[in-house]
Coordinates of C-alpha atoms in Angstrom, one line a residue:
Chain A
M5 CA -31.0 14.9 -2.8
V6 CA -27.4 14.5 -1.9
K7 CA -26.9 12.5 1.7
K8 CA -23.7 11.0 3.1
Y9 CA -22.7 7.1 1.8
K10 CA -24.4 4.2 3.3
K11 CA -23.6 0.8 2.5
D12 CA -27.2 0.1 1.5
D13 CA -28.0 2.8 -0.9
A14 CA -28.3 2.2 -4.6
C15 CA -26.0 4.5 -5.5
S16 CA -22.1 5.6 -4.5
Y17 CA -19.7 8.5 -5.0
A18 CA -16.5 8.9 -7.1
L19 CA -14.9 12.1 -5.5
G20 CA -12.5 14.1 -7.4
G21 CA -11.7 15.0 -11.1
A22 CA -9.8 11.9 -11.8
L23 CA -12.4 9.4 -10.1
V24 CA -15.1 10.9 -12.2
V25 CA -13.3 10.5 -15.7
E26 CA -12.9 6.8 -14.8
L27 CA -16.5 6.5 -14.2
L28 CA -17.5 7.8 -17.2
K29 CA -14.9 6.2 -19.3
N30 CA -15.9 3.0 -18.2
K31 CA -19.1 2.8 -16.8
P32 CA -20.8 5.8 -18.4
A33 CA -24.3 4.2 -18.1
A34 CA -24.1 3.9 -14.4
A35 CA -23.3 7.4 -13.9
R36 CA -26.6 9.5 -12.4
C37 CA -25.3 12.8 -12.2
V38 CA -21.9 15.0 -11.7
Y39 CA -21.7 17.8 -9.0
V40 CA -19.5 20.3 -9.9
S41 CA -18.7 22.8 -7.4
P42 CA -19.1 26.5 -8.1
K43 CA -14.9 26.6 -7.6
A44 CA -14.4 24.1 -10.2
S45 CA -13.0 25.5 -13.6
G46 CA -14.2 23.0 -16.2
G47 CA -11.7 20.1 -16.7
A48 CA -11.8 16.8 -18.4
A49 CA -14.6 14.9 -16.2
I50 CA -17.1 17.8 -17.0
E51 CA -16.2 17.4 -20.4
L52 CA -16.5 13.7 -20.6
A53 CA -20.1 14.4 -18.5
R54 CA -21.5 16.5 -21.4
K55 CA -20.0 14.3 -24.2
N56 CA -22.0 11.2 -22.6
G57 CA -25.4 13.2 -21.9
V58 CA -24.7 13.2 -18.0
E59 CA -26.6 15.9 -16.2
I60 CA -24.0 18.4 -14.4
I61 CA -25.4 20.4 -11.3
E62 CA -23.7 23.1 -9.9
S63 CA -24.0 22.8 -5.7
E64 CA -21.9 23.7 -2.8
K65 CA -23.8 21.7 -0.9
A66 CA -22.8 18.2 -2.0
F67 CA -19.7 19.3 -1.3
N68 CA -20.0 20.5 2.1
I69 CA -21.8 16.6 2.5
L70 CA -19.8 14.3 1.0
S71 CA -16.4 15.9 1.1
P72 CA -16.3 18.4 3.5
K73 CA -12.5 18.5 4.4
E74 CA -11.0 17.9 0.8
N75 CA -10.1 19.4 -2.1
C76 CA -12.5 18.0 -4.2
F77 CA -14.4 20.2 -6.6
V78 CA -16.1 17.1 -9.1
I79 CA -18.4 14.6 -7.7
G80 CA -20.0 11.8 -9.7
V81 CA -22.9 9.9 -8.6
F82 CA -23.4 6.2 -10.1
D83 CA -25.6 3.4 -9.4
K84 CA -24.3 0.3 -7.9
F85 CA -23.7 -1.9 -11.2
E86 CA -23.8 -5.7 -11.7
Q87 CA -20.9 -7.3 -10.9
K88 CA -19.5 -10.4 -13.3
I89 CA -16.0 -12.6 -13.3
S90 CA -14.8 -14.6 -15.9
G91 CA -14.1 -18.4 -15.8
E92 CA -11.6 -18.1 -18.2
R93 CA -9.4 -15.9 -16.0
H94 CA -7.3 -16.2 -13.0
H95 CA -8.9 -15.1 -9.6
V96 CA -7.5 -13.2 -6.6
V97 CA -10.3 -14.4 -3.9
L98 CA -9.9 -12.1 -0.9
V99 CA -12.2 -13.9 2.3
N100 CA -13.4 -11.3 4.3
P101 CA -11.2 -7.9 4.1
S102 CA -11.9 -5.6 6.3
D103 CA -10.4 -2.4 5.0
C104 CA -11.6 -0.4 2.4
G105 CA -8.2 1.0 1.9
N106 CA -7.1 -2.8 1.3
L107 CA -9.8 -3.5 -1.3
G108 CA -9.2 -0.3 -3.3
T109 CA -5.5 -0.9 -3.5
I110 CA -5.7 -4.8 -4.4
M111 CA -8.8 -3.5 -7.4
R112 CA -5.8 -1.5 -8.6
E113 CA -3.4 -3.9 -8.3
V114 CA -5.7 -6.5 -10.2
A115 CA -6.1 -3.6 -12.8
A116 CA -2.1 -3.4 -13.4
F117 CA -1.6 -6.9 -13.4
D118 CA -4.3 -7.6 -16.0
C119 CA -5.0 -11.3 -15.5
A120 CA -7.2 -12.2 -13.2
D121 CA -10.6 -11.1 -12.0
L122 CA -11.5 -10.3 -7.9
V123 CA -13.9 -12.0 -5.8
I124 CA -14.8 -10.9 -2.4
I125 CA -16.3 -13.2 0.3
R126 CA -18.7 -11.3 2.5
P127 CA -18.4 -10.5 5.4
A128 CA -16.0 -8.0 4.0
A129 CA -15.5 -4.1 3.3
D130 CA -17.7 -2.7 0.6
P131 CA -16.2 -2.2 -3.0
F132 CA -18.7 0.7 -3.6
D133 CA -17.5 2.1 -0.7
P134 CA -16.4 6.2 -1.7
K135 CA -13.0 5.3 0.4
T136 CA -12.5 2.0 -1.8
V137 CA -13.4 4.0 -4.9
R138 CA -11.1 6.4 -3.9
A139 CA -8.2 3.9 -2.7
S140 CA -8.8 1.8 -6.0
M141 CA -8.0 5.3 -8.2
G142 CA -10.9 4.1 -10.2
A143 CA -9.7 0.8 -10.9
V144 CA -13.1 -0.5 -9.7
F145 CA -15.2 0.9 -12.9
N146 CA -12.4 -0.8 -14.8
I147 CA -11.6 -4.6 -13.3
G148 CA -14.3 -7.8 -13.3
F149 CA -15.2 -8.6 -9.7
K150 CA -18.1 -10.2 -7.7
C151 CA -19.5 -10.6 -4.2
Y152 CA -20.2 -14.0 -2.4
N153 CA -21.4 -14.8 1.0
S154 CA -19.2 -17.7 1.2
F155 CA -16.1 -19.5 -0.2
D156 CA -18.1 -22.8 -1.0
E157 CA -20.7 -20.8 -3.1
Y158 CA -18.0 -19.3 -5.1
I159 CA -16.1 -22.3 -5.7
K160 CA -19.2 -24.4 -6.6
E161 CA -19.3 -22.0 -9.3
F162 CA -15.9 -22.1 -10.4
A163 CA -15.0 -25.7 -10.0
D164 CA -12.4 -26.1 -12.7
R165 CA -9.0 -24.5 -11.0
E166 CA -6.5 -24.7 -8.7
V167 CA -7.3 -22.9 -5.4
V168 CA -4.0 -21.1 -4.0
P169 CA -4.1 -20.0 0.0
F170 CA -1.6 -17.8 1.5
M171 CA -0.9 -19.2 4.4
L172 CA 1.8 -18.6 7.2
N173 CA 3.1 -22.6 7.2
G174 CA 2.6 -22.8 3.3
S175 CA 5.6 -23.7 0.8
P176 CA 7.5 -20.8 -0.3
L177 CA 5.9 -18.7 -3.4
S178 CA 9.7 -18.6 -5.3
K179 CA 9.5 -22.3 -5.5
T180 CA 6.2 -22.4 -6.6
E181 CA 5.2 -22.5 -10.8
F182 CA 2.4 -21.3 -12.3
S183 CA 1.3 -23.9 -15.1
R184 CA 0.0 -21.7 -18.5
N185 CA -3.0 -24.4 -18.9
K186 CA -4.4 -24.2 -15.8
K187 CA -6.7 -21.3 -14.0
Y188 CA -5.7 -20.2 -10.2
S189 CA -7.6 -18.7 -7.5
L190 CA -4.9 -16.7 -5.3
T191 CA -6.9 -16.7 -1.8
F192 CA -6.3 -14.6 0.8
G193 CA -7.5 -14.2 4.5
N194 CA -8.2 -11.4 6.8
E195 CA -5.6 -9.1 7.5
A196 CA -5.9 -9.7 11.5
T197 CA -7.0 -13.5 11.4
G198 CA -5.9 -14.9 8.0
L199 CA -7.2 -17.9 6.5
P200 CA -8.9 -20.4 8.7
E201 CA -7.4 -23.9 8.7
S202 CA -9.5 -25.6 6.5
F203 CA -7.9 -24.2 3.5
E204 CA -4.9 -26.2 4.3
K205 CA -6.1 -29.0 2.3
Y206 CA -5.7 -26.8 -1.1
G207 CA -2.0 -26.5 -0.2
A208 CA -0.9 -23.3 1.3
V209 CA 1.6 -21.1 -0.2
R210 CA 3.7 -18.4 1.7
I211 CA 5.4 -15.6 0.7
E212 CA 9.1 -15.4 2.3
Q213 CA 9.7 -12.7 4.7
S214 CA 11.9 -12.4 7.8
D215 CA 10.7 -12.7 11.4
K216 CA 11.2 -8.9 11.9
L217 CA 7.3 -8.7 11.1
D218 CA 4.3 -10.6 11.8
S219 CA 2.8 -10.7 8.5
L220 CA 3.1 -8.7 5.1
N221 CA 0.3 -6.3 4.3
L222 CA -2.8 -7.4 2.6
S223 CA -2.2 -5.8 -0.4
V224 CA 1.6 -6.2 -0.5
A225 CA 1.1 -9.6 -0.3
A226 CA -1.9 -9.6 -3.2
A227 CA 0.6 -7.6 -5.2
V228 CA 4.0 -10.0 -5.1
A229 CA 1.8 -12.9 -5.7
L230 CA -0.2 -11.6 -8.7
Y231 CA 2.8 -10.2 -10.2
K232 CA 4.4 -13.7 -10.1
L233 CA 1.1 -15.3 -11.8
Y234 CA 1.1 -12.3 -14.4
S235 CA 4.7 -12.6 -15.5
S236 CA 4.8 -16.3 -15.5
Chain B
M29 CA 7.2 21.0 26.4
V30 CA 4.8 18.9 23.8
K31 CA 4.6 20.6 20.5
K32 CA 3.2 19.5 17.2
Y33 CA 6.2 18.1 15.1
K34 CA 8.3 20.0 12.8
K35 CA 11.2 18.8 10.2
D36 CA 13.9 20.2 12.1
D37 CA 12.9 19.2 15.4
A38 CA 15.2 16.9 17.3
C39 CA 12.5 14.9 18.2
S40 CA 9.5 12.8 16.9
Y41 CA 6.5 10.9 18.3
A42 CA 5.4 7.5 17.6
L43 CA 1.8 7.8 18.3
G44 CA 0.0 4.6 19.8
G45 CA 1.0 1.8 22.0
A46 CA 2.2 -0.6 19.4
L47 CA 4.9 1.8 17.4
V48 CA 6.2 2.8 21.4
V49 CA 6.7 -0.8 22.2
E50 CA 8.7 -1.0 18.5
L51 CA 10.7 1.9 19.6
L52 CA 11.4 0.6 22.8
K53 CA 12.3 -3.0 21.9
N54 CA 14.8 -1.5 18.9
K55 CA 16.0 2.1 19.8
P56 CA 15.2 2.1 23.7
A57 CA 18.2 5.0 24.3
A58 CA 16.5 7.4 22.0
A59 CA 13.2 7.7 23.8
R60 CA 13.1 10.4 26.1
C61 CA 9.8 9.9 27.5
V62 CA 6.2 8.3 27.0
Y63 CA 2.9 10.1 27.6
V64 CA 0.2 8.5 28.8
S65 CA -3.6 9.2 28.4
P66 CA -5.7 9.4 31.7
K67 CA -7.4 6.7 29.5
A68 CA -5.2 4.4 29.0
S69 CA -5.3 1.4 31.3
G70 CA -1.2 0.0 31.6
G71 CA -0.1 -2.2 28.6
A72 CA 2.8 -3.7 27.1
A73 CA 4.6 -0.1 26.4
I74 CA 4.1 1.2 29.7
E75 CA 5.4 -1.8 31.1
L76 CA 8.6 -1.8 28.6
A77 CA 9.0 2.1 29.3
R78 CA 9.2 1.0 33.2
K79 CA 11.7 -1.7 32.3
N80 CA 13.9 0.4 30.4
G81 CA 13.7 3.2 33.1
V82 CA 11.9 5.8 30.3
E83 CA 9.9 8.6 32.0
I84 CA 6.1 7.9 32.2
I85 CA 4.5 11.2 32.1
E86 CA 0.3 11.2 32.2
S87 CA -0.8 14.0 30.5
E88 CA -4.1 15.0 28.1
K89 CA -2.6 17.7 27.0
A90 CA 0.0 15.7 25.1
F91 CA -3.1 13.6 23.3
N92 CA -5.1 17.1 22.5
I93 CA -2.1 18.2 20.5
L94 CA -0.2 15.8 18.9
S95 CA -3.2 13.4 17.9
P96 CA -6.7 14.8 18.6
K97 CA -9.0 13.2 16.6
E98 CA -7.1 9.5 17.3
N99 CA -7.9 6.5 19.2
C100 CA -4.3 6.6 20.8
F101 CA -3.5 6.3 24.3
V102 CA 0.3 6.2 24.6
I103 CA 2.9 8.2 22.7
G104 CA 6.8 7.8 22.6
V105 CA 9.1 10.8 22.4
F106 CA 12.2 10.0 20.8
D107 CA 15.3 11.9 19.7
K108 CA 16.0 11.2 16.2
F109 CA 18.9 8.7 15.7
E110 CA 21.8 8.6 13.6
Q111 CA 21.2 6.5 10.5
K112 CA 23.5 3.8 9.1
I113 CA 23.5 1.7 5.9
S114 CA 26.0 -1.4 5.5
G115 CA 28.1 -1.7 2.0
E116 CA 27.8 -5.7 2.6
R117 CA 24.1 -5.3 1.8
H118 CA 21.6 -4.7 -0.9
H119 CA 19.7 -1.3 -1.3
V120 CA 16.7 0.3 -1.9
V121 CA 16.9 3.8 -3.0
L122 CA 14.2 6.2 -3.0
V123 CA 14.8 9.1 -5.2
N124 CA 12.8 12.2 -4.0
P125 CA 9.9 10.2 -2.6
S126 CA 7.8 12.7 -1.6
D127 CA 4.6 11.0 0.6
C128 CA 5.4 9.6 4.1
G129 CA 2.6 7.0 3.6
N130 CA 4.8 5.4 0.7
L131 CA 7.9 5.9 2.4
G132 CA 6.6 4.4 5.7
T133 CA 4.9 1.3 3.8
I134 CA 8.8 0.7 2.0
M135 CA 10.3 0.7 5.2
R136 CA 7.7 -1.9 6.6
E137 CA 8.6 -4.0 3.4
V138 CA 12.2 -3.4 3.6
A139 CA 12.0 -4.8 7.0
A140 CA 9.9 -7.8 5.6
F141 CA 12.1 -8.8 2.8
D142 CA 14.9 -8.4 4.9
C143 CA 18.2 -8.2 2.7
A144 CA 18.7 -4.6 1.8
D145 CA 18.9 -1.3 3.5
L146 CA 17.4 1.8 2.6
V147 CA 18.6 4.9 1.1
I148 CA 16.8 8.5 0.6
I149 CA 17.9 10.8 -1.9
R150 CA 16.4 14.3 -0.5
P151 CA 14.4 16.5 -1.5
A152 CA 12.2 13.8 -0.1
A153 CA 9.4 13.2 2.6
D154 CA 10.7 12.9 6.2
P155 CA 11.7 9.5 7.6
F156 CA 11.1 10.9 11.2
D157 CA 7.6 12.7 10.1
P158 CA 4.7 10.8 12.8
K159 CA 3.1 9.7 9.6
T160 CA 6.1 7.7 8.2
V161 CA 6.4 6.3 11.5
R162 CA 2.9 5.5 11.9
A163 CA 3.1 3.8 7.7
S164 CA 6.3 2.2 8.5
M165 CA 4.2 0.2 11.8
G166 CA 7.7 0.9 13.9
A167 CA 10.0 -0.9 11.2
V168 CA 11.7 2.9 11.0
F169 CA 13.4 1.7 14.4
N170 CA 14.0 -2.0 13.0
I171 CA 15.7 -1.3 9.5
G172 CA 19.0 0.4 8.6
F173 CA 18.6 3.8 6.5
K174 CA 20.1 7.1 5.5
C175 CA 19.8 10.1 3.5
Y176 CA 21.4 12.1 1.1
N177 CA 21.9 15.1 -1.0
S178 CA 21.9 13.5 -4.1
F179 CA 22.2 10.2 -5.8
D180 CA 25.8 11.1 -6.8
E181 CA 26.9 11.7 -3.4
Y182 CA 25.2 8.1 -2.1
I183 CA 26.8 6.6 -5.2
K184 CA 30.4 8.0 -4.4
E185 CA 30.0 6.2 -1.2
F186 CA 28.9 2.5 -2.1
A187 CA 30.5 2.8 -6.4
D188 CA 30.8 -1.4 -5.9
R189 CA 27.6 -2.6 -6.7
E190 CA 25.2 -2.6 -9.9
V191 CA 22.3 0.2 -9.8
V192 CA 19.0 -1.3 -11.1
P193 CA 16.7 1.7 -12.0
F194 CA 13.3 0.8 -12.6
M195 CA 11.7 2.7 -15.5
L196 CA 8.9 2.5 -17.5
N197 CA 11.1 1.8 -20.6
G198 CA 13.3 -0.7 -19.0
S199 CA 13.8 -4.4 -19.8
P200 CA 11.3 -6.9 -17.8
L201 CA 11.9 -7.7 -14.4
S202 CA 10.6 -11.1 -15.0
K203 CA 13.7 -11.8 -17.3
T204 CA 16.1 -10.3 -14.7
E205 CA 18.6 -12.4 -13.1
F206 CA 20.0 -11.4 -9.6
S207 CA 23.6 -12.9 -8.9
R208 CA 24.1 -14.1 -5.7
N209 CA 27.7 -12.6 -5.8
K210 CA 26.5 -8.9 -6.1
K211 CA 25.0 -5.8 -4.2
Y212 CA 22.3 -4.2 -6.1
S213 CA 20.7 -1.0 -5.4
L214 CA 17.3 -1.1 -6.8
T215 CA 16.2 2.4 -7.4
F216 CA 13.0 4.3 -7.6
G217 CA 12.3 7.7 -8.6
N218 CA 9.5 10.4 -7.4
E219 CA 5.8 9.0 -7.6
A220 CA 4.9 11.3 -9.7
T221 CA 8.1 11.9 -12.4
G222 CA 9.9 8.7 -11.9
L223 CA 13.9 8.7 -12.5
P224 CA 15.4 11.2 -14.2
E225 CA 16.7 9.9 -17.7
S226 CA 20.1 10.2 -17.0
F227 CA 19.8 6.5 -15.0
E228 CA 19.1 4.9 -18.0
K229 CA 22.9 4.2 -18.9
Y230 CA 22.7 1.7 -15.7
G231 CA 20.4 -0.3 -17.8
A232 CA 16.7 0.0 -16.8
V233 CA 14.4 -2.4 -15.7
R234 CA 10.4 -2.4 -15.9
I235 CA 7.9 -3.8 -13.9
E236 CA 5.7 -5.5 -16.3
Q237 CA 1.9 -4.4 -16.3
S238 CA -1.5 -3.9 -18.3
D239 CA -2.0 -0.5 -20.3
K240 CA -5.2 0.0 -17.7
L241 CA -2.9 2.0 -15.5
D242 CA -0.3 5.0 -16.3
S243 CA 2.1 3.0 -13.6
L244 CA 2.2 1.5 -10.4
N245 CA 2.1 2.6 -7.0
L246 CA 5.6 3.4 -5.7
S247 CA 5.3 1.1 -2.5
V248 CA 3.9 -2.2 -4.7
A249 CA 7.0 -1.4 -7.1
A250 CA 9.3 -1.4 -4.5
A251 CA 7.8 -4.8 -3.1
V252 CA 7.4 -6.4 -6.2
A253 CA 11.1 -5.9 -6.8
L254 CA 12.1 -6.2 -3.6
Y255 CA 10.8 -10.1 -2.6
K256 CA 12.6 -10.9 -6.1
L257 CA 15.8 -9.5 -4.8
Y258 CA 14.8 -11.2 -1.1
S259 CA 13.9 -14.8 -2.9
S260 CA 16.4 -14.9 -5.6

């Protein structure tokens, strides 16, 4: 039975051929089935589904329910998979991110500047929401990420690293040197409220910007910081 | 008469109170009038309109036509204004950008890392499209930008500067030093096709990334490069 996505569902959806390809290339065991519109004419996603023995179901109805307005002819249904991060890598830590588009865009950046895993502190946008999956352009299937209920819970598990909180009153990023011998947790707050003051104890860093804007878009800030770490 | 926006119209729309505030703060002379929904209850945009002597029209119909699905209670109608850039500043040059969302996001980055004006080489997404205006979060009213019909037309006018084309086969950005004595034109191609090979003669630069992705999102690439120039 196809139904609209809800946060507590055990499965979610990859809407569109390009996302289904990423699903089947990177997490084939999580794929439950692939819906194909009668309007679809083959394509890489369907071939990959066949090769992986994933059931292919022709259905108009699935598209009406899941993607009524869009140019989408293939849908991948997948089980939410176990999430893992590594203590051997840097982390990007998002504390209470609220927007699926930002979260997905940052997943894509984490895949591009491939030196860090992603940590999401709840309450937070849902990493498996089809909107996040789409904004990630499939990176959700390709990166290490894990959700925690609090920053404390996370940092207890990974104590041996440098927390770098991004805050408006921090010292300039361009003057910050990252050491090759350390593991860093680049930490960003909610889009509207930023990080709580309690993070200042770690030594805050700021991305220099003009006073023409209140603050940078979260995904732009994460990209700038992550590239600096990646290319250091 | 309110009607849906078209590219050749002499005026465009700022949809929502925050955008109307940016319009009235930065380009008050371009404001024709402000539509207010009967559902609106005052706010900074309406106060600013009053202060600037901009006509305020209560109308439900304008919202049905221009913003049927959204939580928008104030609309600013503005004349497209003359665009200007300065030879004394760096430039971000977008060659044939096709997406209003990317164009608006990059306008916002140009406002944030305030060291460059924006050049748009046609054919290109429309800088005055209400979608661009919204993605820019009002930065369109706050930055210098100008459209040209070709890169040649642009570079003839601004010959005395370093063109830095971003291409996948360039040398690493992290090893690139920007000199304080030079004016740079950070140049980016279309989202799907990138820059033509002819730009290689300027000495291409690339933003290092993993092979997990084909290429970076245009607005992420522009942010990373522009921050490096801004903070150099």
